[in-house]
PDB file of C-alpha atoms in Angstrom:
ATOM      1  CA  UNK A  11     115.458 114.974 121.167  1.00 66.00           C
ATOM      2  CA  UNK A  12     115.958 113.726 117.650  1.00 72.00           C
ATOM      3  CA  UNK A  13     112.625 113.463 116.066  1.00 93.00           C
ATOM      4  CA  UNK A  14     112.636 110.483 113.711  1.00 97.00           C
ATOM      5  CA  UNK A  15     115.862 107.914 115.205  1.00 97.00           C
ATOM      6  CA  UNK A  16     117.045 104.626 113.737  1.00 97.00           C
ATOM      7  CA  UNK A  17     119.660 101.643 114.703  1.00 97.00           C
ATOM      8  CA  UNK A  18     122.163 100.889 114.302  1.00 97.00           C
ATOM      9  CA  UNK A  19     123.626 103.784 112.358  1.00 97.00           C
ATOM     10  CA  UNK A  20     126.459 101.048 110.835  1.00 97.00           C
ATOM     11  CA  UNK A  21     126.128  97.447 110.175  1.00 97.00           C
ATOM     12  CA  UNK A  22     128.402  95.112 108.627  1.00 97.00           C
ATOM     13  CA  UNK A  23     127.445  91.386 108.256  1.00 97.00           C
ATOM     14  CA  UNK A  24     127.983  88.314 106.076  1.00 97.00           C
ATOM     15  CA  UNK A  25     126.130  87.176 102.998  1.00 97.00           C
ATOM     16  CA  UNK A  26     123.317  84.538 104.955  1.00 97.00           C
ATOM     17  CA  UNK A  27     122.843  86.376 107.923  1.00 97.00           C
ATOM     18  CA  UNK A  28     119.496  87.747 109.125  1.00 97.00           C
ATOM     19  CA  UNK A  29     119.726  91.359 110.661  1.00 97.00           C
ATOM     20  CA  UNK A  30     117.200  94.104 111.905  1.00 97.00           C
ATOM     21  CA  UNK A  31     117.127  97.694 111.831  1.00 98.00           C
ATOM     22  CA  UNK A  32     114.692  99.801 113.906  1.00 98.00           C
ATOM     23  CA  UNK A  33     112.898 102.991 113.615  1.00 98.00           C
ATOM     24  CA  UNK A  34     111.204 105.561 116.205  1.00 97.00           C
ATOM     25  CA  UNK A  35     109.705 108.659 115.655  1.00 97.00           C
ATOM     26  CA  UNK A  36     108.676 111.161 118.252  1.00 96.00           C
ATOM     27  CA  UNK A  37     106.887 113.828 116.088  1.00 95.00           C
ATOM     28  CA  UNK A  38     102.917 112.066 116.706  1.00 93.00           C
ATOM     29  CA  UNK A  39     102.751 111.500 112.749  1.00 93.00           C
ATOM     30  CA  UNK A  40     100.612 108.798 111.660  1.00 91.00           C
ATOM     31  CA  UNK A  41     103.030 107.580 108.376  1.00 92.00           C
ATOM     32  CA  UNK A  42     106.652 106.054 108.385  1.00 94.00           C
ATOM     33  CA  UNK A  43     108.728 104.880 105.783  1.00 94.00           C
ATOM     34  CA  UNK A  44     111.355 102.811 104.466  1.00 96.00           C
ATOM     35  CA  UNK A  45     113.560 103.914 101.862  1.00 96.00           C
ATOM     36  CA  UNK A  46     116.579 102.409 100.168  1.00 96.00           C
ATOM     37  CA  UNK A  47     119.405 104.494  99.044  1.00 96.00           C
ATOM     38  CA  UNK A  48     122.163 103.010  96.774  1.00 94.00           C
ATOM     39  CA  UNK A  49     125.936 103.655  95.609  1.00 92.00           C
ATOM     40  CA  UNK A  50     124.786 106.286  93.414  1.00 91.00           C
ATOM     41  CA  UNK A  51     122.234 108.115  95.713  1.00 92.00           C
ATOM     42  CA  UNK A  52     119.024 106.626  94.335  1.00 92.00           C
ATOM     43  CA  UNK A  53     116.572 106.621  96.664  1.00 94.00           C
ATOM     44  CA  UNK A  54     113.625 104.216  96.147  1.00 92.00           C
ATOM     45  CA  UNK A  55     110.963 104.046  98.205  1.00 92.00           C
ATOM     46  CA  UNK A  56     110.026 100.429  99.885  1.00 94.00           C
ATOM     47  CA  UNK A  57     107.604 100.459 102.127  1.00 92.00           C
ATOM     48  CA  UNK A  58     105.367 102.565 104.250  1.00 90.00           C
ATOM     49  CA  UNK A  59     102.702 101.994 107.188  1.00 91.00           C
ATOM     50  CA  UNK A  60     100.053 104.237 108.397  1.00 89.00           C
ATOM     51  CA  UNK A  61      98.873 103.918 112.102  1.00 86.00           C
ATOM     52  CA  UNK A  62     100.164 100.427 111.799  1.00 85.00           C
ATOM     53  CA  UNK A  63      99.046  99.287 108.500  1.00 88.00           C
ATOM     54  CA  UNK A  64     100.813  98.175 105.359  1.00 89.00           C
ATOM     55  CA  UNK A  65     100.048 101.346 102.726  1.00 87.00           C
ATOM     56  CA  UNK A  66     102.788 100.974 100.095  1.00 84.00           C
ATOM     57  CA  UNK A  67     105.176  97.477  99.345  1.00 85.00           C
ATOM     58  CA  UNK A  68     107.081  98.305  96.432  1.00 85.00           C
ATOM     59  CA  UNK A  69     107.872  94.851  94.675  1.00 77.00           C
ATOM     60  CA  UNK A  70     110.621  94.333  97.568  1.00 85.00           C
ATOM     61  CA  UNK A  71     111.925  90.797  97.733  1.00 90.00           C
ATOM     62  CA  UNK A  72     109.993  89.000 100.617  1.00 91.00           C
ATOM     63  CA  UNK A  73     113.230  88.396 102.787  1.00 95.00           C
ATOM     64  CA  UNK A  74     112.159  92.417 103.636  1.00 95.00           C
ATOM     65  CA  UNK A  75     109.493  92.169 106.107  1.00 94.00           C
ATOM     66  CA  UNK A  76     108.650  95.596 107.926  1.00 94.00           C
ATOM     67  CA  UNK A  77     106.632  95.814 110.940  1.00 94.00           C
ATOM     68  CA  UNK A  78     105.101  98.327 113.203  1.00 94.00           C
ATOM     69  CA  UNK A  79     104.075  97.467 116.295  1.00 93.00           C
ATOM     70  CA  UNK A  80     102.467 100.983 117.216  1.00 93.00           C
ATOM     71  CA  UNK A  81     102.436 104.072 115.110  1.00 91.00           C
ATOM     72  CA  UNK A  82     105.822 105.484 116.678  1.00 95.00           C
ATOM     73  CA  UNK A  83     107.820 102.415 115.441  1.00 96.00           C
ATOM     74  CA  UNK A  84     108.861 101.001 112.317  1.00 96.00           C
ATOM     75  CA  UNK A  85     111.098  98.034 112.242  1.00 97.00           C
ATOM     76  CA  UNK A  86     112.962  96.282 109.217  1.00 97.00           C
ATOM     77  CA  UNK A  87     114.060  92.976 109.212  1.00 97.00           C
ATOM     78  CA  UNK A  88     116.090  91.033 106.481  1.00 96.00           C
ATOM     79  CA  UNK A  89     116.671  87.611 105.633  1.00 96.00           C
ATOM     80  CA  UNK A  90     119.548  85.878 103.948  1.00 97.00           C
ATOM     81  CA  UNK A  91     121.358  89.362 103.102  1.00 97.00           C
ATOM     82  CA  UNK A  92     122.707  89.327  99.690  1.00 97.00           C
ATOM     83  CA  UNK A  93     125.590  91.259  98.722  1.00 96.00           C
ATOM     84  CA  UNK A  94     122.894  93.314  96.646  1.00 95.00           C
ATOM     85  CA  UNK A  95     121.279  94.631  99.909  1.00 96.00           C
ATOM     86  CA  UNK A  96     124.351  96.744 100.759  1.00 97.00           C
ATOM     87  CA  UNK A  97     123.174 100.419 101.064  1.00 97.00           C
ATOM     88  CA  UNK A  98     122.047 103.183 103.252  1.00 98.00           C
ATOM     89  CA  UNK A  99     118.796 102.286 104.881  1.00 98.00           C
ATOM     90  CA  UNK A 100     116.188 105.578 105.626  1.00 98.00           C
ATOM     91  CA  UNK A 101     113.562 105.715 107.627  1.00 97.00           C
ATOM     92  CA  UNK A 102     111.203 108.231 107.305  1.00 96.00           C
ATOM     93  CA  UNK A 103     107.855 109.753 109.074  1.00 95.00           C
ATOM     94  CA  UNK A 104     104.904 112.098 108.263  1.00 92.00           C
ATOM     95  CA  UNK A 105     102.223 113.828 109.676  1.00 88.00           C
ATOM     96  CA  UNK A 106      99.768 111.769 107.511  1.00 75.00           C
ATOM     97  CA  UNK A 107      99.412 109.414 104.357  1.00 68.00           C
ATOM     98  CA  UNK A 108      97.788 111.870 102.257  1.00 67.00           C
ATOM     99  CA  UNK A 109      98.350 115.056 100.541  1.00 62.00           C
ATOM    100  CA  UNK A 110     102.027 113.995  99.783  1.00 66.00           C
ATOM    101  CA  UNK A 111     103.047 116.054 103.070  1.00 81.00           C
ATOM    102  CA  UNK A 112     107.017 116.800 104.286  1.00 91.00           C
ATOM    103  CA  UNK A 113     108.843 113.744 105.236  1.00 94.00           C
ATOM    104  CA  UNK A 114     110.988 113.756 108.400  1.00 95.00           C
ATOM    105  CA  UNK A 115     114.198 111.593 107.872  1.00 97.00           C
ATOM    106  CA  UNK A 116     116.486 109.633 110.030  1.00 97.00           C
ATOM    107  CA  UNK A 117     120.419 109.961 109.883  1.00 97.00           C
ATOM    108  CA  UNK A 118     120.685 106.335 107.604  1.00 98.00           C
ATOM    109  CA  UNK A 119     121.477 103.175 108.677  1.00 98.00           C
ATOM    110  CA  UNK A 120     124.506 101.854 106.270  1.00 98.00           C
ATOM    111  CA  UNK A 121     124.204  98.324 105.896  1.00 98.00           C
ATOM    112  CA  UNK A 122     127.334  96.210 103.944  1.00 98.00           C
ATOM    113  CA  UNK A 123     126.789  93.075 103.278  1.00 97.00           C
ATOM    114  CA  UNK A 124     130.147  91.280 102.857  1.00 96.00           C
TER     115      UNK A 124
ATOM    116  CA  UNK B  23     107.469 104.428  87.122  1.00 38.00           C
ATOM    117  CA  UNK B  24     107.168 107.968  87.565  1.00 41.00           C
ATOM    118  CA  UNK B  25     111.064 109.634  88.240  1.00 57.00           C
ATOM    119  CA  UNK B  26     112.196 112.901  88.761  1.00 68.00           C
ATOM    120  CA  UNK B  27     115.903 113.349  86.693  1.00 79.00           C
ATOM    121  CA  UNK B  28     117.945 116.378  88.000  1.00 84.00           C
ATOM    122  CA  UNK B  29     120.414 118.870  86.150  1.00 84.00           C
ATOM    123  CA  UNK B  30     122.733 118.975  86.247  1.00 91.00           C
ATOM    124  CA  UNK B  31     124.566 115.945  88.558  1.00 91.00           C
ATOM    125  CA  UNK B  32     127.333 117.802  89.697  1.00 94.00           C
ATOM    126  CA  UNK B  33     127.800 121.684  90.073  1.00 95.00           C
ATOM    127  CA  UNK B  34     130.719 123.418  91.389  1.00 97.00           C
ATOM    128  CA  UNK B  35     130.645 126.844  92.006  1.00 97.00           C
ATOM    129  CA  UNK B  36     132.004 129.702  94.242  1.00 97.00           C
ATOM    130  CA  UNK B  37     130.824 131.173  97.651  1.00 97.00           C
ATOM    131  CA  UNK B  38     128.548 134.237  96.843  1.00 97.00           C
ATOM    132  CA  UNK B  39     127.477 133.098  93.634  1.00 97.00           C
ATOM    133  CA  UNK B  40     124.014 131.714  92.977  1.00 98.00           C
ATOM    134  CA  UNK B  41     123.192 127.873  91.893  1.00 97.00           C
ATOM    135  CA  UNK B  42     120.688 126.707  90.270  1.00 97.00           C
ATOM    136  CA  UNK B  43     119.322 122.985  89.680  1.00 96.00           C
ATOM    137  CA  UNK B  44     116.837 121.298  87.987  1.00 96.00           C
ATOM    138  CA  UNK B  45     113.988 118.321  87.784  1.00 95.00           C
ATOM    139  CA  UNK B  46     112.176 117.466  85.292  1.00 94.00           C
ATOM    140  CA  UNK B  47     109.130 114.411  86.118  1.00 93.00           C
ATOM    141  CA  UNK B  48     106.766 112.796  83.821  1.00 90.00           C
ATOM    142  CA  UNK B  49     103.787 112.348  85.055  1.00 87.00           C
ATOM    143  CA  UNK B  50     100.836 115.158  86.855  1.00 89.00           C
ATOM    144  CA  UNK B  51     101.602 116.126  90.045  1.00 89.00           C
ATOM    145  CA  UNK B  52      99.874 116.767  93.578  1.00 88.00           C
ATOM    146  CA  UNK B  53     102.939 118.722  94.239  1.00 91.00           C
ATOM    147  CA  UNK B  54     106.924 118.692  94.145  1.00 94.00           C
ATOM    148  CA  UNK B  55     109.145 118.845  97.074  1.00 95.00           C
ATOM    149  CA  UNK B  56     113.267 119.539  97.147  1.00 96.00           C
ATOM    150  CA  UNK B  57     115.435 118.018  99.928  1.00 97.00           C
ATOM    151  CA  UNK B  58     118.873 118.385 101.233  1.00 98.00           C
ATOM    152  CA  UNK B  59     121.133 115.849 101.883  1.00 98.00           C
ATOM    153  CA  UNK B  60     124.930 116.303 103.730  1.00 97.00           C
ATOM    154  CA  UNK B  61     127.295 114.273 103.494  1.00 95.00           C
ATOM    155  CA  UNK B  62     126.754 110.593 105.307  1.00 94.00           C
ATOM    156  CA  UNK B  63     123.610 112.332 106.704  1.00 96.00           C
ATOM    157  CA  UNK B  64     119.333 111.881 106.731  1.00 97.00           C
ATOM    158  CA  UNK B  65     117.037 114.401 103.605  1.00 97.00           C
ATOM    159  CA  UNK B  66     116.016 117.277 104.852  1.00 97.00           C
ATOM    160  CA  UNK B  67     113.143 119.195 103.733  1.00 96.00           C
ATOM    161  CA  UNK B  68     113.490 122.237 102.048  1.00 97.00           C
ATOM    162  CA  UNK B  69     110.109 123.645 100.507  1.00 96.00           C
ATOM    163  CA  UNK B  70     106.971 122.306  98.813  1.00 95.00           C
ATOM    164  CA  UNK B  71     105.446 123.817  95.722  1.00 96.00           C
ATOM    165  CA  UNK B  72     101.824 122.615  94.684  1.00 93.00           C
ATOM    166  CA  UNK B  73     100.869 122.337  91.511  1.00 92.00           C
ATOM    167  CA  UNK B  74      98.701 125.273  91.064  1.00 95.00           C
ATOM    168  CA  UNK B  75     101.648 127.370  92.487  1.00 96.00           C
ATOM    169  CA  UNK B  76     104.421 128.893  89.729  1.00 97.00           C
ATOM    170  CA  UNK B  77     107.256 129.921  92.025  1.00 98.00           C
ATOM    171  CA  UNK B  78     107.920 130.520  96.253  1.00 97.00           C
ATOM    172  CA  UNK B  79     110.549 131.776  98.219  1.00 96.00           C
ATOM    173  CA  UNK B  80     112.567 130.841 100.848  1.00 95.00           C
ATOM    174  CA  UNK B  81     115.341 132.771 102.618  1.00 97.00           C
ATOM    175  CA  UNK B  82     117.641 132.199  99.796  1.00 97.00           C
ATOM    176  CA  UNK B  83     115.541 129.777  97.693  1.00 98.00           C
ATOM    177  CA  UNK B  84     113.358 130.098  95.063  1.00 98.00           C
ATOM    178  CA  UNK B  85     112.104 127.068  93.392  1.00 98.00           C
ATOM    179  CA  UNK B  86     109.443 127.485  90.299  1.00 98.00           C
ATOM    180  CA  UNK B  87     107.634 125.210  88.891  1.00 97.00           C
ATOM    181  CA  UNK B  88     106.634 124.899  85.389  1.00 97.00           C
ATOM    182  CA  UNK B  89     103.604 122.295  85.196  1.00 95.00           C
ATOM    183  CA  UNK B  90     103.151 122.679  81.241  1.00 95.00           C
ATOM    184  CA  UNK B  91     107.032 121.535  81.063  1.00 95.00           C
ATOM    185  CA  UNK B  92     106.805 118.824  83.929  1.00 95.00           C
ATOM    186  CA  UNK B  93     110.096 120.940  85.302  1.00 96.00           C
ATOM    187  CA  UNK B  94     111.287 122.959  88.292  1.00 96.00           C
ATOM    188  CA  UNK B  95     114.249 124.816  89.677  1.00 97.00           C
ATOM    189  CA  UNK B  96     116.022 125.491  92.743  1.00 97.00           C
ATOM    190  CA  UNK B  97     117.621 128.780  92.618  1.00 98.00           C
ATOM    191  CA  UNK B  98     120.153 129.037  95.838  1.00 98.00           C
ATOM    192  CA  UNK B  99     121.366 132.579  96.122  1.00 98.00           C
ATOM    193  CA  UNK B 100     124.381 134.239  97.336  1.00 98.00           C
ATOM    194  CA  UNK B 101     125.732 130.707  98.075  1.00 97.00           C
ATOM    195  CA  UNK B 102     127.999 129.358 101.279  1.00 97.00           C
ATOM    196  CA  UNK B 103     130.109 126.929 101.632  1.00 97.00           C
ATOM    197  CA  UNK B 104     127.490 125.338 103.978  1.00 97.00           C
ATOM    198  CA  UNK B 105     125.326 125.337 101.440  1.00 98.00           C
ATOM    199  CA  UNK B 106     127.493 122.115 100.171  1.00 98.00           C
ATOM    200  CA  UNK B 107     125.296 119.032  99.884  1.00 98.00           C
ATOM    201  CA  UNK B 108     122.880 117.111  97.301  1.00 97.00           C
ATOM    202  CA  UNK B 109     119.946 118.453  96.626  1.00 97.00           C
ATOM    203  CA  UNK B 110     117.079 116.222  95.451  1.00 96.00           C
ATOM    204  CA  UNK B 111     113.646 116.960  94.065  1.00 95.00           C
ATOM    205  CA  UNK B 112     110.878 114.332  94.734  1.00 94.00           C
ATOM    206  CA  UNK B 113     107.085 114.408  93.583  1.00 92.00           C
ATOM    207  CA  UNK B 114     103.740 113.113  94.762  1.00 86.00           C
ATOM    208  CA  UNK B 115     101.986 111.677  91.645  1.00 77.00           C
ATOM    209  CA  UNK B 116      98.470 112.652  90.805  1.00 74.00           C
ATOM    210  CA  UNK B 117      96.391 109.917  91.235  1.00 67.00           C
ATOM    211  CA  UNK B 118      98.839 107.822  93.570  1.00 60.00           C
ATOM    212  CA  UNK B 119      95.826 106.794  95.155  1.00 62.00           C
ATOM    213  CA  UNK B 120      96.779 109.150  98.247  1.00 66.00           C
ATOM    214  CA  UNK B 121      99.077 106.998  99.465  1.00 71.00           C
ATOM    215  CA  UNK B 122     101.945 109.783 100.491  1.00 73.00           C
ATOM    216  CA  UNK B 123     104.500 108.138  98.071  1.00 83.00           C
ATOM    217  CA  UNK B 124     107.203 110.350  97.196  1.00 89.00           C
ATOM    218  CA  UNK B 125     109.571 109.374  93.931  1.00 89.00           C
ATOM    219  CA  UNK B 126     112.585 111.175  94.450  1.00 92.00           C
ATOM    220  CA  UNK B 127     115.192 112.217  91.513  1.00 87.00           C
ATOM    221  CA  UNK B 128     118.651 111.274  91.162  1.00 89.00           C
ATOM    222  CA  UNK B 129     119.973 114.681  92.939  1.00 94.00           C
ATOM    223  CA  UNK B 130     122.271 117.354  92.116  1.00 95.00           C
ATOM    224  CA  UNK B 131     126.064 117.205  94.160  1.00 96.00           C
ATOM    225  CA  UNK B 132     126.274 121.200  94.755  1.00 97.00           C
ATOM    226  CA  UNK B 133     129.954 122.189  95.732  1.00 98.00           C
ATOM    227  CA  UNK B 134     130.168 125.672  97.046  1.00 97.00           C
ATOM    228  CA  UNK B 135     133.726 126.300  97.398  1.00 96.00           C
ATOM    229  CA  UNK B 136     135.268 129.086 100.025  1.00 92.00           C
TER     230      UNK B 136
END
């Protein structure tokens, strides 16, 4: 069983649209992520919820809204995509918020905005 | 904000020999973590090294950690070809308010080559 799993692994849509991208882990951890990795391999963190609550938005444009509706599941929704949006989407879990603990990653979702 | 940068980018070397990468941050740390990341795949977590630690093993990596210097190293040893992927260092930030945020450095491209 793949511990943390996201879809859809590819997505290719047109500047306007409004697409999703969802997030399970199975691993019990109370923290998940969403991370944003670009062109060059940057990877910037953007959000992260613990047990269901908002810990970390990292001055991401508000057509980003994340949402959890239990602990297991992270979900990431965008607005009017913008050719700037076009990278690899991560989502990421761990066991809990503090202590700066091992994150578990998912195998990317690449999104290309066209 | 806080960034790990990595040395160097790119590093090509052959199978057998050892590799060695390095991050430098700039601000205290709770601890510093290095990932792996194949090609087109998720990060995967490699070892953790708190800040009151100077160096740990494991298998064939030994990262250090020099907290005077802000800097640590990945030493890879004996090298495969399966060893090819980035490699990125990422720190939780004393005083980030425990909030489990990782910042993440640029990464090193390691080629082993057969």
């Amino acid at each position: 069983d793949t511990a943390v799993s996201q879809t859809p692994k590819y997505l290719v849509t047109q500047m306007g649209n409004d697409k999703s991208i969802k997030c399970e882990q199975n691993l019990g951890h109370d923290t998940m992520y969403w991370y944003k990795q670009d062109s060059k391999k940057f990877l910037k963190i953007m959000f992260s919820y613990n047990n269901k609550e908002l810990i970390i938005n990292e001055t991401v444009p508000n057509r980003f809204s994340p949402k959890s509706p239990d602990k297991a599941h992270l979900n990431l929704h965008i607005n009017s995509l913008e050719l700037g949006d076009s990278a690899v989407y991560f989502c990421a879990s761990s066991l809990r918020q503090q202590g700066g603990g091992e994150l578990f990653f998912g195998e990317g979702s690449r999104l290309t905005v066209l | 904000s806080q960034q790990g940068e990595e040395d160097p980018q790119a590093l090509s070397i052959q199978e057998g020999e050892n590799a060695t990468m390095n991050c430098s941050y700039k601000t205290s740390i709770n601890n510093l973590q290095w990932y792996r990341q194949n090609s087109g795949r998720g990060l995967v977590h490699l070892i953790l090294i708190r800040s009151n630690e100077r160096e740990k093993h494991s298998g064939r990596l030994r990262v250090t950690l020099d907290t005077s210097k802000k800097s640590s190293s990945l030493l890879i040893t004996a090298s495969r070809a399966a060893d090819t992927a980035s490699y990125f260092c990422a720190t939780d930030a004393a005083g980030s308010g425990n909030t489990g945020k990782l910042i993440f450095g640029q990464g090193t491209t390691l080629q082993v080559k057969p």
